[in-house]
């Protein structure tokens, strides 16, 4: 059975003490994760060790990096390697967020290299895909996201693919307050699953968690997550508020 996941993406926000307070506040609030549910916090790199220490021993709670580099080590000033993440006990990394694709020119091929190195080091990528508004308006979003998956993931074996989590994040809904309707989210998630099934078969595709991202909040999470192919969310703005994020965790399907 695939995991239901509430993943926070703090992006480049908060000081370390604000981040520590936020984690404390969320951990202190009542929520009980079932065996099948996970809470993930993608925190800025300088806070990984602090955050990892805070969730030590908490079942089904993981700290994630927001990015990593595609090379093992070397003269890549400012980059963070998967070996460094592994040495901190980090087992999840967000890859291919639309902000990385847009502002740092991350291509599908570059992301394929990052996926490969993560899998080599047993780190789970949360692989983001999603279309800009112009693509949605042209009605070509299904082909666009299929290409993102094909070019970054389809070289993987079925066994490798099943280690990934996918996040569908329509760019027009990120940080805009505009959420995809639950029907739009379900339609795209079913399409993504069908794309995966066309290459890897139904059983493999059925095992992969596909998260929705784009202005998820406490007030819309339950409706979005109730869709059969929506397995939780990747959450930006609302993850910076403890009450909101706890409501989002509590909205996961069991
Ligand atoms: C995100 O950055 O992944 C995101 C979905 O942001 P927001 O929830 O603020 O739209």
Short mmCIF file of C-alpha atoms and ligand atoms in Angstrom, two decimals:
data_model
loop_
_atom_site.label_atom_id
_atom_site.label_comp_id
_atom_site.label_asym_id
_atom_site.label_seq_id
_atom_site.Cartn_x
_atom_site.Cartn_y
_atom_site.Cartn_z
CA UNK A 1 0.00 0.00 0.00
CA UNK A 2 1.44 3.36 -0.96
CA UNK A 3 2.35 5.92 1.71
CA UNK A 4 0.27 9.01 2.42
CA UNK A 5 2.67 11.90 2.96
CA UNK A 6 2.44 15.47 4.23
CA UNK A 7 5.68 17.17 3.14
CA UNK A 8 6.60 20.67 4.26
CA UNK A 9 8.81 22.79 2.03
CA UNK A 10 10.17 25.68 4.06
CA UNK A 11 12.07 27.03 1.04
CA UNK A 12 14.46 29.89 1.96
CA UNK A 13 12.47 31.02 5.00
CA UNK A 14 12.96 31.25 8.79
CA UNK A 15 15.99 31.70 11.00
CA UNK A 16 17.30 28.62 12.78
CA UNK A 17 15.54 29.54 16.03
CA UNK A 18 12.26 30.17 14.19
CA UNK A 19 12.66 26.81 12.46
CA UNK A 20 13.38 25.06 15.75
CA UNK A 21 10.32 26.68 17.36
CA UNK A 22 8.13 25.68 14.42
CA UNK A 23 9.26 22.06 14.60
CA UNK A 24 8.74 22.01 18.37
CA UNK A 25 5.25 23.45 17.97
CA UNK A 26 4.27 20.90 15.31
CA UNK A 27 5.71 17.95 17.20
CA UNK A 28 3.88 19.07 20.38
CA UNK A 29 0.46 19.21 18.70
CA UNK A 30 -1.76 16.17 18.66
CA UNK A 31 -1.51 14.17 15.51
CA UNK A 32 -0.98 10.48 15.23
CA UNK A 33 0.61 9.09 12.14
CA UNK A 34 -0.59 5.65 11.13
CA UNK A 35 1.84 3.04 9.85
CA UNK A 36 0.99 4.23 6.35
CA UNK A 37 1.43 7.97 6.89
CA UNK A 38 4.54 10.13 6.96
CA UNK A 39 5.36 13.74 7.80
CA UNK A 40 8.39 15.18 6.02
CA UNK A 41 10.08 18.53 6.62
CA UNK A 42 12.26 19.88 3.80
CA UNK A 43 14.32 22.46 5.65
CA UNK A 44 17.14 24.76 4.49
CA UNK A 45 20.53 22.97 4.38
CA UNK A 46 22.06 24.79 7.39
CA UNK A 47 19.18 23.54 9.55
CA UNK A 48 19.31 19.86 8.58
CA UNK A 49 21.31 18.75 11.64
CA UNK A 50 19.15 20.76 14.05
CA UNK A 51 15.95 19.41 12.51
CA UNK A 52 17.23 15.85 12.35
CA UNK A 53 18.04 15.97 16.07
CA UNK A 54 14.54 17.28 16.88
CA UNK A 55 12.75 14.40 15.16
CA UNK A 56 15.15 11.67 16.31
CA UNK A 57 13.15 8.66 17.43
CA UNK A 58 9.83 10.01 16.04
CA UNK A 59 8.24 7.31 13.97
CA UNK A 60 7.32 8.16 10.37
CA UNK A 61 8.71 11.69 10.62
CA UNK A 62 11.57 12.55 8.26
CA UNK A 63 13.76 15.54 7.57
CA UNK A 64 14.49 16.20 3.90
CA UNK A 65 16.96 18.34 2.01
CA UNK A 66 15.51 20.76 -0.54
CA UNK A 67 18.22 19.95 -3.08
CA UNK A 68 21.48 18.10 -3.63
CA UNK A 69 24.18 18.03 -6.29
CA UNK A 70 24.64 15.39 -8.96
CA UNK A 71 28.33 14.68 -8.23
CA UNK A 72 29.78 12.64 -5.39
CA UNK A 73 32.31 15.20 -4.15
CA UNK A 74 34.88 17.68 -5.35
CA UNK A 75 35.36 21.27 -6.41
CA UNK A 76 31.72 22.37 -6.50
CA UNK A 77 31.71 25.35 -4.17
CA UNK A 78 28.43 25.88 -2.38
CA UNK A 79 26.86 22.55 -3.33
CA UNK A 80 25.66 19.79 -1.00
CA UNK A 81 26.41 16.15 -1.82
CA UNK A 82 24.27 13.12 -1.09
CA UNK A 83 27.15 11.70 0.91
CA UNK A 84 26.97 14.76 3.18
CA UNK A 85 23.21 14.25 3.54
CA UNK A 86 23.70 10.58 4.29
CA UNK A 87 26.31 11.42 6.93
CA UNK A 88 23.64 13.54 8.69
CA UNK A 89 21.14 10.68 8.54
CA UNK A 90 18.99 12.43 5.93
CA UNK A 91 17.11 9.96 3.75
CA UNK A 92 14.82 12.19 1.65
CA UNK A 93 15.54 15.02 -0.82
CA UNK A 94 13.24 17.21 -2.90
CA UNK A 95 14.37 17.27 -6.53
CA UNK A 96 13.25 19.34 -9.49
CA UNK A 97 11.09 21.84 -7.66
CA UNK A 98 9.82 24.34 -10.24
CA UNK A 99 11.82 27.09 -8.52
CA UNK A 100 15.02 25.08 -9.09
CA UNK A 101 14.01 24.39 -12.68
CA UNK A 102 13.20 28.04 -13.35
CA UNK A 103 15.82 30.02 -11.39
CA UNK A 104 18.68 27.52 -11.53
CA UNK A 105 17.99 26.09 -14.99
CA UNK A 106 17.70 22.49 -13.84
CA UNK A 107 16.92 20.36 -16.88
CA UNK A 108 15.25 16.97 -17.05
CA UNK A 109 18.65 15.40 -17.85
CA UNK A 110 20.40 17.10 -14.92
CA UNK A 111 17.58 15.88 -12.67
CA UNK A 112 18.05 12.34 -14.01
CA UNK A 113 21.67 12.54 -12.79
CA UNK A 114 20.51 13.77 -9.38
CA UNK A 115 17.93 10.97 -9.14
CA UNK A 116 20.67 8.45 -9.94
CA UNK A 117 23.05 9.63 -7.26
CA UNK A 118 20.28 9.77 -4.65
CA UNK A 119 19.31 6.18 -5.37
CA UNK A 120 22.95 5.12 -5.25
CA UNK A 121 23.08 6.49 -1.69
CA UNK A 122 19.66 5.16 -0.67
CA UNK A 123 18.10 8.60 -0.48
CA UNK A 124 14.45 8.92 -1.53
CA UNK A 125 13.84 11.67 -4.07
CA UNK A 126 10.55 13.57 -3.93
CA UNK A 127 10.57 14.27 -7.65
CA UNK A 128 8.58 17.37 -8.63
CA UNK A 129 6.90 17.92 -11.96
CA UNK A 130 4.24 20.31 -13.17
CA UNK A 131 3.29 22.76 -15.87
CA UNK A 132 3.27 26.57 -16.15
CA UNK A 133 0.05 28.47 -16.75
CA UNK A 134 0.69 28.95 -20.50
CA UNK A 135 0.99 25.18 -20.95
CA UNK A 136 -2.25 24.55 -19.03
CA UNK A 137 -4.00 27.21 -21.09
CA UNK A 138 -2.76 25.58 -24.29
CA UNK A 139 -4.15 22.27 -23.02
CA UNK A 140 -0.82 20.44 -23.40
CA UNK A 141 -0.14 19.81 -19.70
CA UNK A 142 -0.50 16.03 -19.94
CA UNK A 143 2.22 15.66 -22.57
CA UNK A 144 4.42 18.18 -20.77
CA UNK A 145 4.47 16.38 -17.43
CA UNK A 146 4.75 12.97 -19.14
CA UNK A 147 7.94 14.25 -20.81
CA UNK A 148 9.32 15.41 -17.45
CA UNK A 149 8.85 11.89 -16.08
CA UNK A 150 10.14 10.17 -19.20
CA UNK A 151 13.33 12.23 -19.48
CA UNK A 152 14.25 12.14 -15.79
CA UNK A 153 12.98 8.76 -14.63
CA UNK A 154 12.36 6.27 -17.41
CA UNK A 155 15.94 5.01 -17.44
CA UNK A 156 15.31 3.55 -13.95
CA UNK A 157 14.46 -0.07 -13.26
CA UNK A 158 11.04 -0.81 -11.73
CA UNK A 159 12.75 -1.57 -8.44
CA UNK A 160 14.49 1.83 -8.46
CA UNK A 161 11.38 3.72 -9.53
CA UNK A 162 9.46 2.38 -6.56
CA UNK A 163 11.89 4.15 -4.21
CA UNK A 164 10.67 7.54 -5.48
CA UNK A 165 7.85 9.81 -4.45
CA UNK A 166 6.40 12.06 -7.15
CA UNK A 167 4.98 15.52 -6.47
CA UNK A 168 2.70 17.12 -9.04
CA UNK A 169 2.94 20.87 -8.61
CA UNK A 170 1.19 23.02 -11.21
CA UNK A 171 3.37 26.15 -11.28
CA UNK A 172 0.31 28.39 -11.61
CA UNK A 173 -0.83 27.18 -8.19
CA UNK A 174 2.45 27.52 -6.27
CA UNK A 175 2.46 30.40 -3.82
CA UNK A 176 -0.36 32.06 -5.76
CA UNK A 177 -3.26 31.17 -3.51
CA UNK A 178 -4.80 29.44 -6.57
CA UNK A 179 -5.28 25.75 -5.93
CA UNK A 180 -6.00 23.18 -8.59
CA UNK A 181 -9.52 21.90 -8.01
CA UNK A 182 -9.65 18.43 -6.53
CA UNK A 183 -10.95 17.24 -9.94
CA UNK A 184 -7.98 18.83 -11.76
CA UNK A 185 -5.57 17.30 -9.26
CA UNK A 186 -7.17 13.85 -9.52
CA UNK A 187 -7.21 14.00 -13.32
CA UNK A 188 -3.49 14.81 -13.50
CA UNK A 189 -2.51 12.31 -10.81
CA UNK A 190 -4.41 9.56 -12.64
CA UNK A 191 -2.63 10.60 -15.84
CA UNK A 192 0.78 10.48 -14.13
CA UNK A 193 0.00 7.05 -12.75
CA UNK A 194 -1.08 5.90 -16.22
CA UNK A 195 2.20 7.24 -17.68
CA UNK A 196 4.15 5.26 -15.07
CA UNK A 197 1.97 2.19 -15.71
CA UNK A 198 2.60 2.39 -19.47
CA UNK A 199 6.33 1.85 -18.82
CA UNK A 200 6.41 -0.14 -15.57
CA UNK A 201 2.99 -1.83 -15.34
CA UNK A 202 -0.05 -1.21 -13.15
CA UNK A 203 1.30 -2.87 -10.00
CA UNK A 204 4.42 -0.69 -9.90
CA UNK A 205 2.46 2.49 -10.69
CA UNK A 206 -0.07 1.68 -7.96
CA UNK A 207 2.76 1.57 -5.42
CA UNK A 208 4.07 5.07 -6.02
CA UNK A 209 2.92 7.96 -3.84
CA UNK A 210 1.97 11.02 -5.89
CA UNK A 211 1.68 14.22 -3.82
CA UNK A 212 -0.14 17.36 -4.88
CA UNK A 213 1.49 20.76 -4.35
CA UNK A 214 0.12 24.23 -4.97
CA UNK A 215 -1.47 26.37 -2.26
CA UNK A 216 -2.47 23.43 -0.07
CA UNK A 217 -3.84 24.72 3.25
CA UNK A 218 -5.63 23.38 6.26
CA UNK A 219 -8.95 24.34 4.68
CA UNK A 220 -8.52 22.47 1.36
CA UNK A 221 -6.22 19.57 2.28
CA UNK A 222 -8.94 17.08 3.21
CA UNK A 223 -10.81 17.56 -0.07
CA UNK A 224 -7.63 17.30 -2.17
CA UNK A 225 -6.26 14.30 -0.27
CA UNK A 226 -9.58 12.47 -0.47
CA UNK A 227 -9.05 11.98 -4.22
CA UNK A 228 -8.09 8.38 -4.98
CA UNK A 229 -4.78 9.18 -6.71
CA UNK A 230 -3.71 12.06 -4.43
CA UNK A 231 -1.47 10.62 -1.73
CA UNK A 232 -0.87 13.76 0.31
CA UNK A 233 0.78 17.08 -0.40
CA UNK A 234 3.98 19.07 -0.78
CA UNK A 235 3.23 22.29 1.05
CA UNK A 236 5.04 25.63 0.94
CA UNK A 237 3.45 28.65 2.60
CA UNK A 238 1.06 26.79 4.91
CA UNK A 239 3.88 24.61 6.24
CA UNK A 240 5.32 27.65 8.02
CA UNK A 241 2.36 27.74 10.39
CA UNK A 242 2.16 24.97 13.01
CA UNK A 243 -1.66 24.85 13.26
CA UNK A 244 -2.06 24.80 9.48
CA UNK A 245 0.51 22.07 8.95
CA UNK A 246 -0.89 19.89 11.73
CA UNK A 247 -4.34 20.21 10.14
CA UNK A 248 -2.76 19.16 6.83
CA UNK A 249 -1.10 16.13 8.48
CA UNK A 250 -4.44 15.24 10.05
CA UNK A 251 -6.09 15.43 6.61
CA UNK A 252 -4.06 12.53 5.17
CA UNK A 253 -5.96 9.40 4.24
CA UNK A 254 -5.36 6.62 6.78
C1 LIG B 1 5.79 24.48 -3.01
O1 LIG B 1 6.64 25.33 -2.97
O2 LIG B 1 6.15 23.32 -3.19
C2 LIG B 1 4.40 24.87 -2.84
C3 LIG B 1 3.50 24.02 -3.22
O3 LIG B 1 4.16 26.12 -2.31
P1 LIG B 1 2.74 26.68 -1.80
O4 LIG B 1 2.13 25.60 -0.95
O5 LIG B 1 3.07 27.92 -1.04
O6 LIG B 1 1.91 26.94 -3.02
#
